């Protein structure tokens, strides 16, 4: 809805479209929430978390500014390899959600903390099959778990937040097993950092990073951990 591959063709009209179609900035508002009462057990070695919460540009951008994250890649989860491309996923009929694969060091950040950031500043988990101006099941709120422990932590945290009524409506985030993750096209990677003045990014996603810095100062890093930089050092 908001960005074909030739994003520069829409740059001049995006701001006006958003102003007319999105009267509030609710998708960018952060909510102060408690930490999860149940977290994953301490572990060694790099761990993986996969989450979906609307446009992957902003989700990736937030976690690239999160300490302990060694790589955050935009991509697709929930569908098949054959349909894991942007144009097809944008149809909303593939089962895929725009997702981000987060590789993290559990000695520096826990799975529970990642979920706290995800629910607090990354997106609004009460919006069903949409986030802000983006509408469709490909923009749904979802957690793709890589283990039974992750599933237990995620489900317990959703129950905890619903019981505490920290949001005005029930959380609609779906928790399901991760079958596969498919990285998105190269032009989607590091998009927030590469295009900070693009109207969609400036309006919807930069505030998410600012909220991370404000609410999770101990977990915020100024210099983002970029996909391209990671590839260059491997």
PDB file of C-alpha atoms in Angstrom:
ATOM      1  CA  UNK A   1       0.000   0.000   0.000  1.00  0.00           C
ATOM      2  CA  UNK A   2       2.730   2.469   0.929  1.00  0.00           C
ATOM      3  CA  UNK A   3       5.836   1.585  -1.047  1.00  0.00           C
ATOM      4  CA  UNK A   4       6.512  -0.251  -4.323  1.00  0.00           C
ATOM      5  CA  UNK A   5      10.060  -1.012  -5.366  1.00  0.00           C
ATOM      6  CA  UNK A   6      10.267   2.319  -7.168  1.00  0.00           C
ATOM      7  CA  UNK A   7       9.706   4.248  -3.970  1.00  0.00           C
ATOM      8  CA  UNK A   8      11.101   7.473  -5.402  1.00  0.00           C
ATOM      9  CA  UNK A   9       8.030   7.803  -7.645  1.00  0.00           C
ATOM     10  CA  UNK A  10       5.845   8.170  -4.575  1.00  0.00           C
ATOM     11  CA  UNK A  11       8.116  10.325  -2.443  1.00  0.00           C
ATOM     12  CA  UNK A  12       6.473  13.555  -3.537  1.00  0.00           C
ATOM     13  CA  UNK A  13       2.957  12.370  -2.717  1.00  0.00           C
ATOM     14  CA  UNK A  14       3.496  10.225   0.361  1.00  0.00           C
ATOM     15  CA  UNK A  15       3.245  13.049   2.882  1.00  0.00           C
ATOM     16  CA  UNK A  16      -0.062  14.255   1.448  1.00  0.00           C
ATOM     17  CA  UNK A  17      -1.459  10.722   1.335  1.00  0.00           C
ATOM     18  CA  UNK A  18      -0.554  10.124   4.960  1.00  0.00           C
ATOM     19  CA  UNK A  19      -2.022  13.429   6.030  1.00  0.00           C
ATOM     20  CA  UNK A  20      -5.342  12.564   4.376  1.00  0.00           C
ATOM     21  CA  UNK A  21      -5.515   8.867   5.228  1.00  0.00           C
ATOM     22  CA  UNK A  22      -3.918   8.768   8.671  1.00  0.00           C
ATOM     23  CA  UNK A  23      -5.315  11.476  10.962  1.00  0.00           C
ATOM     24  CA  UNK A  24      -3.417  10.275  14.028  1.00  0.00           C
ATOM     25  CA  UNK A  25       0.087   9.070  14.868  1.00  0.00           C
ATOM     26  CA  UNK A  26      -1.155   6.143  16.927  1.00  0.00           C
ATOM     27  CA  UNK A  27       1.042   3.655  15.091  1.00  0.00           C
ATOM     28  CA  UNK A  28       4.117   5.534  16.335  1.00  0.00           C
ATOM     29  CA  UNK A  29       3.109   5.998  19.965  1.00  0.00           C
ATOM     30  CA  UNK A  30       4.993   3.975  22.550  1.00  0.00           C
ATOM     31  CA  UNK A  31       3.386   2.377  25.585  1.00  0.00           C
ATOM     32  CA  UNK A  32       5.208   1.916  28.864  1.00  0.00           C
ATOM     33  CA  UNK A  33       4.812  -1.740  29.799  1.00  0.00           C
ATOM     34  CA  UNK A  34       6.252  -4.004  32.501  1.00  0.00           C
ATOM     35  CA  UNK A  35       9.036  -6.454  31.750  1.00  0.00           C
ATOM     36  CA  UNK A  36       7.954 -10.058  31.254  1.00  0.00           C
ATOM     37  CA  UNK A  37       7.538 -12.006  34.484  1.00  0.00           C
ATOM     38  CA  UNK A  38       8.758 -15.094  32.633  1.00  0.00           C
ATOM     39  CA  UNK A  39      11.884 -14.927  30.494  1.00  0.00           C
ATOM     40  CA  UNK A  40      14.044 -17.404  28.630  1.00  0.00           C
ATOM     41  CA  UNK A  41      16.723 -19.180  30.632  1.00  0.00           C
ATOM     42  CA  UNK A  42      20.312 -17.897  30.301  1.00  0.00           C
ATOM     43  CA  UNK A  43      22.015 -19.349  27.245  1.00  0.00           C
ATOM     44  CA  UNK A  44      25.291 -19.166  25.386  1.00  0.00           C
ATOM     45  CA  UNK A  45      25.799 -18.587  21.698  1.00  0.00           C
ATOM     46  CA  UNK A  46      23.855 -16.375  19.314  1.00  0.00           C
ATOM     47  CA  UNK A  47      20.077 -16.862  19.492  1.00  0.00           C
ATOM     48  CA  UNK A  48      17.338 -16.070  16.963  1.00  0.00           C
ATOM     49  CA  UNK A  49      14.015 -14.302  17.346  1.00  0.00           C
ATOM     50  CA  UNK A  50      11.570 -13.585  14.510  1.00  0.00           C
ATOM     51  CA  UNK A  51       8.797 -11.010  14.874  1.00  0.00           C
ATOM     52  CA  UNK A  52       6.348  -9.220  12.609  1.00  0.00           C
ATOM     53  CA  UNK A  53       4.732  -5.890  13.355  1.00  0.00           C
ATOM     54  CA  UNK A  54       3.802  -3.989  10.222  1.00  0.00           C
ATOM     55  CA  UNK A  55       6.281  -2.622   7.716  1.00  0.00           C
ATOM     56  CA  UNK A  56       9.617  -4.324   8.266  1.00  0.00           C
ATOM     57  CA  UNK A  57      11.525  -1.101   7.637  1.00  0.00           C
ATOM     58  CA  UNK A  58      10.666   0.261  11.074  1.00  0.00           C
ATOM     59  CA  UNK A  59      10.893  -3.067  12.898  1.00  0.00           C
ATOM     60  CA  UNK A  60      14.370  -3.652  11.517  1.00  0.00           C
ATOM     61  CA  UNK A  61      15.397  -0.082  12.265  1.00  0.00           C
ATOM     62  CA  UNK A  62      14.473  -0.327  15.932  1.00  0.00           C
ATOM     63  CA  UNK A  63      16.343  -3.565  16.515  1.00  0.00           C
ATOM     64  CA  UNK A  64      19.374  -2.311  14.601  1.00  0.00           C
ATOM     65  CA  UNK A  65      19.613   0.335  17.324  1.00  0.00           C
ATOM     66  CA  UNK A  66      19.245  -2.232  20.114  1.00  0.00           C
ATOM     67  CA  UNK A  67      22.298  -3.294  22.109  1.00  0.00           C
ATOM     68  CA  UNK A  68      22.990  -7.012  22.009  1.00  0.00           C
ATOM     69  CA  UNK A  69      21.495  -7.476  18.545  1.00  0.00           C
ATOM     70  CA  UNK A  70      24.214  -8.687  16.184  1.00  0.00           C
ATOM     71  CA  UNK A  71      22.049  -8.668  13.052  1.00  0.00           C
ATOM     72  CA  UNK A  72      18.478  -7.773  12.117  1.00  0.00           C
ATOM     73  CA  UNK A  73      17.275  -8.756   8.650  1.00  0.00           C
ATOM     74  CA  UNK A  74      14.022  -7.792   6.951  1.00  0.00           C
ATOM     75  CA  UNK A  75      12.192 -10.661   5.302  1.00  0.00           C
ATOM     76  CA  UNK A  76       9.156 -12.889   5.134  1.00  0.00           C
ATOM     77  CA  UNK A  77       7.760 -15.614   7.393  1.00  0.00           C
ATOM     78  CA  UNK A  78       4.554 -17.597   7.416  1.00  0.00           C
ATOM     79  CA  UNK A  79       4.422 -18.705   3.784  1.00  0.00           C
ATOM     80  CA  UNK A  80       6.414 -20.692   1.268  1.00  0.00           C
ATOM     81  CA  UNK A  81       9.717 -20.006  -0.461  1.00  0.00           C
ATOM     82  CA  UNK A  82       7.931 -19.762  -3.820  1.00  0.00           C
ATOM     83  CA  UNK A  83       5.962 -16.700  -2.700  1.00  0.00           C
ATOM     84  CA  UNK A  84       8.665 -15.007  -0.616  1.00  0.00           C
ATOM     85  CA  UNK A  85       9.111 -11.911  -2.746  1.00  0.00           C
ATOM     86  CA  UNK A  86       7.872  -8.406  -2.115  1.00  0.00           C
ATOM     87  CA  UNK A  87       5.439  -8.049  -4.984  1.00  0.00           C
ATOM     88  CA  UNK A  88       3.747 -11.374  -4.252  1.00  0.00           C
ATOM     89  CA  UNK A  89       3.667 -10.873  -0.484  1.00  0.00           C
ATOM     90  CA  UNK A  90       2.067  -7.467  -1.042  1.00  0.00           C
ATOM     91  CA  UNK A  91      -1.003  -9.211  -2.460  1.00  0.00           C
ATOM     92  CA  UNK A  92      -1.834 -10.330   1.085  1.00  0.00           C
ATOM     93  CA  UNK A  93      -2.606 -13.838  -0.115  1.00  0.00           C
ATOM     94  CA  UNK A  94       0.663 -15.675   0.562  1.00  0.00           C
ATOM     95  CA  UNK A  95       0.429 -16.314   4.307  1.00  0.00           C
ATOM     96  CA  UNK A  96       3.649 -14.356   4.742  1.00  0.00           C
ATOM     97  CA  UNK A  97       4.061 -11.459   7.119  1.00  0.00           C
ATOM     98  CA  UNK A  98       6.706  -8.812   6.678  1.00  0.00           C
ATOM     99  CA  UNK A  99       9.057  -9.958   9.428  1.00  0.00           C
ATOM    100  CA  UNK A 100      12.459  -9.349  10.938  1.00  0.00           C
ATOM    101  CA  UNK A 101      14.930 -12.040  11.928  1.00  0.00           C
ATOM    102  CA  UNK A 102      16.856 -10.886  14.993  1.00  0.00           C
ATOM    103  CA  UNK A 103      20.144 -12.521  15.869  1.00  0.00           C
ATOM    104  CA  UNK A 104      21.100 -11.577  19.411  1.00  0.00           C
ATOM    105  CA  UNK A 105      23.583 -12.288  22.174  1.00  0.00           C
ATOM    106  CA  UNK A 106      21.604 -13.590  25.186  1.00  0.00           C
ATOM    107  CA  UNK A 107      24.396 -12.455  27.501  1.00  0.00           C
ATOM    108  CA  UNK A 108      23.628  -8.863  26.485  1.00  0.00           C
ATOM    109  CA  UNK A 109      19.883  -8.928  25.886  1.00  0.00           C
ATOM    110  CA  UNK A 110      17.238 -11.500  26.735  1.00  0.00           C
ATOM    111  CA  UNK A 111      14.410 -12.830  24.608  1.00  0.00           C
ATOM    112  CA  UNK A 112      11.974 -11.250  27.046  1.00  0.00           C
ATOM    113  CA  UNK A 113      13.584  -7.835  26.638  1.00  0.00           C
ATOM    114  CA  UNK A 114      13.308  -8.159  22.864  1.00  0.00           C
ATOM    115  CA  UNK A 115       9.594  -8.846  23.278  1.00  0.00           C
ATOM    116  CA  UNK A 116       9.211  -5.913  25.661  1.00  0.00           C
ATOM    117  CA  UNK A 117      10.714  -3.580  23.062  1.00  0.00           C
ATOM    118  CA  UNK A 118       8.574  -5.200  20.363  1.00  0.00           C
ATOM    119  CA  UNK A 119       5.319  -4.640  22.240  1.00  0.00           C
ATOM    120  CA  UNK A 120       6.257  -1.211  23.598  1.00  0.00           C
ATOM    121  CA  UNK A 121       7.881   0.786  20.800  1.00  0.00           C
ATOM    122  CA  UNK A 122       7.952  -1.313  17.621  1.00  0.00           C
ATOM    123  CA  UNK A 123       4.220  -1.504  16.900  1.00  0.00           C
ATOM    124  CA  UNK A 124       0.669  -1.494  18.225  1.00  0.00           C
ATOM    125  CA  UNK A 125      -0.174  -5.124  19.029  1.00  0.00           C
ATOM    126  CA  UNK A 126      -3.902  -4.392  19.222  1.00  0.00           C
ATOM    127  CA  UNK A 127      -4.248  -3.647  15.494  1.00  0.00           C
ATOM    128  CA  UNK A 128      -5.518  -6.640  13.533  1.00  0.00           C
ATOM    129  CA  UNK A 129      -3.955  -7.251  10.114  1.00  0.00           C
ATOM    130  CA  UNK A 130      -2.628  -3.719   9.830  1.00  0.00           C
ATOM    131  CA  UNK A 131      -0.260  -1.139  11.266  1.00  0.00           C
ATOM    132  CA  UNK A 132      -1.060   2.523  10.803  1.00  0.00           C
ATOM    133  CA  UNK A 133      -1.422   3.231   7.071  1.00  0.00           C
ATOM    134  CA  UNK A 134      -0.515  -0.329   6.037  1.00  0.00           C
ATOM    135  CA  UNK A 135      -3.440  -2.713   5.700  1.00  0.00           C
ATOM    136  CA  UNK A 136      -3.470  -6.446   5.058  1.00  0.00           C
ATOM    137  CA  UNK A 137      -2.448  -9.733   6.688  1.00  0.00           C
ATOM    138  CA  UNK A 138       1.126  -9.213   5.512  1.00  0.00           C
ATOM    139  CA  UNK A 139       1.307  -6.422   8.111  1.00  0.00           C
ATOM    140  CA  UNK A 140      -0.083  -8.498  10.969  1.00  0.00           C
ATOM    141  CA  UNK A 141       1.337  -8.699  14.466  1.00  0.00           C
ATOM    142  CA  UNK A 142       3.001 -12.083  14.900  1.00  0.00           C
ATOM    143  CA  UNK A 143       5.750 -13.835  16.819  1.00  0.00           C
ATOM    144  CA  UNK A 144       7.358 -16.798  15.094  1.00  0.00           C
ATOM    145  CA  UNK A 145       8.924 -18.927  17.795  1.00  0.00           C
ATOM    146  CA  UNK A 146      12.089 -20.960  17.305  1.00  0.00           C
ATOM    147  CA  UNK A 147      11.594 -23.189  20.370  1.00  0.00           C
ATOM    148  CA  UNK A 148       9.054 -24.359  22.912  1.00  0.00           C
ATOM    149  CA  UNK A 149      10.667 -22.033  25.428  1.00  0.00           C
ATOM    150  CA  UNK A 150      10.148 -18.999  23.190  1.00  0.00           C
ATOM    151  CA  UNK A 151       6.514 -20.013  22.691  1.00  0.00           C
ATOM    152  CA  UNK A 152       5.997 -20.307  26.446  1.00  0.00           C
ATOM    153  CA  UNK A 153       7.612 -16.927  27.137  1.00  0.00           C
ATOM    154  CA  UNK A 154       5.690 -15.148  24.356  1.00  0.00           C
ATOM    155  CA  UNK A 155       2.301 -16.570  25.338  1.00  0.00           C
ATOM    156  CA  UNK A 156       2.879 -15.874  29.019  1.00  0.00           C
ATOM    157  CA  UNK A 157       3.876 -12.282  28.268  1.00  0.00           C
ATOM    158  CA  UNK A 158       0.793 -11.637  26.146  1.00  0.00           C
ATOM    159  CA  UNK A 159      -1.372 -13.000  28.950  1.00  0.00           C
ATOM    160  CA  UNK A 160       0.486 -10.823  31.462  1.00  0.00           C
ATOM    161  CA  UNK A 161       0.033  -7.653  29.407  1.00  0.00           C
ATOM    162  CA  UNK A 162      -3.635  -8.365  28.739  1.00  0.00           C
ATOM    163  CA  UNK A 163      -4.233  -9.004  32.441  1.00  0.00           C
ATOM    164  CA  UNK A 164      -2.500  -5.719  33.319  1.00  0.00           C
ATOM    165  CA  UNK A 165      -4.593  -3.891  30.700  1.00  0.00           C
ATOM    166  CA  UNK A 166      -1.679  -1.767  29.593  1.00  0.00           C
ATOM    167  CA  UNK A 167      -3.337  -1.397  26.187  1.00  0.00           C
ATOM    168  CA  UNK A 168      -6.817  -0.042  25.554  1.00  0.00           C
ATOM    169  CA  UNK A 169      -7.762  -3.171  23.588  1.00  0.00           C
ATOM    170  CA  UNK A 170      -6.752  -6.845  23.747  1.00  0.00           C
ATOM    171  CA  UNK A 171      -3.511  -7.891  22.093  1.00  0.00           C
ATOM    172  CA  UNK A 172      -4.114  -9.655  18.768  1.00  0.00           C
ATOM    173  CA  UNK A 173      -0.534 -10.867  18.240  1.00  0.00           C
ATOM    174  CA  UNK A 174      -0.430 -14.445  16.970  1.00  0.00           C
ATOM    175  CA  UNK A 175       2.221 -16.820  18.300  1.00  0.00           C
ATOM    176  CA  UNK A 176       3.231 -19.712  16.069  1.00  0.00           C
ATOM    177  CA  UNK A 177       6.185 -21.917  15.272  1.00  0.00           C
ATOM    178  CA  UNK A 178       8.769 -20.581  12.841  1.00  0.00           C
ATOM    179  CA  UNK A 179       8.792 -22.814   9.778  1.00  0.00           C
ATOM    180  CA  UNK A 180      11.218 -20.741   7.737  1.00  0.00           C
ATOM    181  CA  UNK A 181      12.471 -17.197   7.295  1.00  0.00           C
ATOM    182  CA  UNK A 182      13.266 -15.741   3.878  1.00  0.00           C
ATOM    183  CA  UNK A 183      15.361 -12.545   3.655  1.00  0.00           C
ATOM    184  CA  UNK A 184      13.772  -9.728   1.692  1.00  0.00           C
ATOM    185  CA  UNK A 185      15.254  -8.099  -1.363  1.00  0.00           C
ATOM    186  CA  UNK A 186      18.482  -6.131  -0.924  1.00  0.00           C
ATOM    187  CA  UNK A 187      16.798  -2.751  -1.391  1.00  0.00           C
ATOM    188  CA  UNK A 188      14.696  -3.360   1.733  1.00  0.00           C
ATOM    189  CA  UNK A 189      17.704  -3.922   4.005  1.00  0.00           C
ATOM    190  CA  UNK A 190      18.915  -1.034   6.200  1.00  0.00           C
ATOM    191  CA  UNK A 191      16.150   1.083   4.667  1.00  0.00           C
ATOM    192  CA  UNK A 192      15.553   3.316   7.673  1.00  0.00           C
ATOM    193  CA  UNK A 193      19.228   4.235   7.935  1.00  0.00           C
ATOM    194  CA  UNK A 194      19.673   4.743   4.195  1.00  0.00           C
ATOM    195  CA  UNK A 195      16.494   6.796   3.714  1.00  0.00           C
ATOM    196  CA  UNK A 196      15.825   8.732   6.950  1.00  0.00           C
ATOM    197  CA  UNK A 197      14.173  11.605   5.070  1.00  0.00           C
ATOM    198  CA  UNK A 198      11.825   9.458   3.002  1.00  0.00           C
ATOM    199  CA  UNK A 199       8.369  10.694   4.081  1.00  0.00           C
ATOM    200  CA  UNK A 200       7.077   7.288   5.185  1.00  0.00           C
ATOM    201  CA  UNK A 201      10.199   6.629   7.262  1.00  0.00           C
ATOM    202  CA  UNK A 202      10.296  10.130   8.762  1.00  0.00           C
ATOM    203  CA  UNK A 203       6.623  10.061   9.701  1.00  0.00           C
ATOM    204  CA  UNK A 204       6.154   6.469  10.855  1.00  0.00           C
ATOM    205  CA  UNK A 205       9.493   4.919  11.755  1.00  0.00           C
ATOM    206  CA  UNK A 206      12.001   7.471  13.012  1.00  0.00           C
ATOM    207  CA  UNK A 207       9.713   8.114  16.026  1.00  0.00           C
ATOM    208  CA  UNK A 208       9.987   4.416  16.911  1.00  0.00           C
ATOM    209  CA  UNK A 209      13.759   4.706  17.202  1.00  0.00           C
ATOM    210  CA  UNK A 210      13.361   7.889  19.230  1.00  0.00           C
ATOM    211  CA  UNK A 211      10.988   6.056  21.578  1.00  0.00           C
ATOM    212  CA  UNK A 212      13.507   3.237  21.951  1.00  0.00           C
ATOM    213  CA  UNK A 213      16.130   5.769  23.010  1.00  0.00           C
ATOM    214  CA  UNK A 214      13.707   7.413  25.436  1.00  0.00           C
ATOM    215  CA  UNK A 215      12.123   4.355  27.070  1.00  0.00           C
ATOM    216  CA  UNK A 216      14.960   1.845  26.776  1.00  0.00           C
ATOM    217  CA  UNK A 217      18.027   4.016  27.200  1.00  0.00           C
ATOM    218  CA  UNK A 218      20.088   1.135  28.606  1.00  0.00           C
ATOM    219  CA  UNK A 219      19.343  -0.944  25.524  1.00  0.00           C
ATOM    220  CA  UNK A 220      19.830   1.787  22.933  1.00  0.00           C
ATOM    221  CA  UNK A 221      22.882   2.202  20.714  1.00  0.00           C
ATOM    222  CA  UNK A 222      23.385   5.288  18.562  1.00  0.00           C
ATOM    223  CA  UNK A 223      25.192   3.547  15.704  1.00  0.00           C
ATOM    224  CA  UNK A 224      22.925   0.978  14.033  1.00  0.00           C
ATOM    225  CA  UNK A 225      24.088  -2.567  13.371  1.00  0.00           C
ATOM    226  CA  UNK A 226      23.529  -2.771   9.628  1.00  0.00           C
ATOM    227  CA  UNK A 227      23.021  -5.787   7.394  1.00  0.00           C
ATOM    228  CA  UNK A 228      25.419  -4.477   4.775  1.00  0.00           C
ATOM    229  CA  UNK A 229      28.087  -3.824   7.383  1.00  0.00           C
ATOM    230  CA  UNK A 230      27.657  -7.320   8.749  1.00  0.00           C
ATOM    231  CA  UNK A 231      28.113  -8.822   5.289  1.00  0.00           C
ATOM    232  CA  UNK A 232      31.232  -6.756   4.733  1.00  0.00           C
ATOM    233  CA  UNK A 233      32.895  -8.121   7.853  1.00  0.00           C
ATOM    234  CA  UNK A 234      32.056 -11.777   7.189  1.00  0.00           C
TER     235      UNK A 234
END
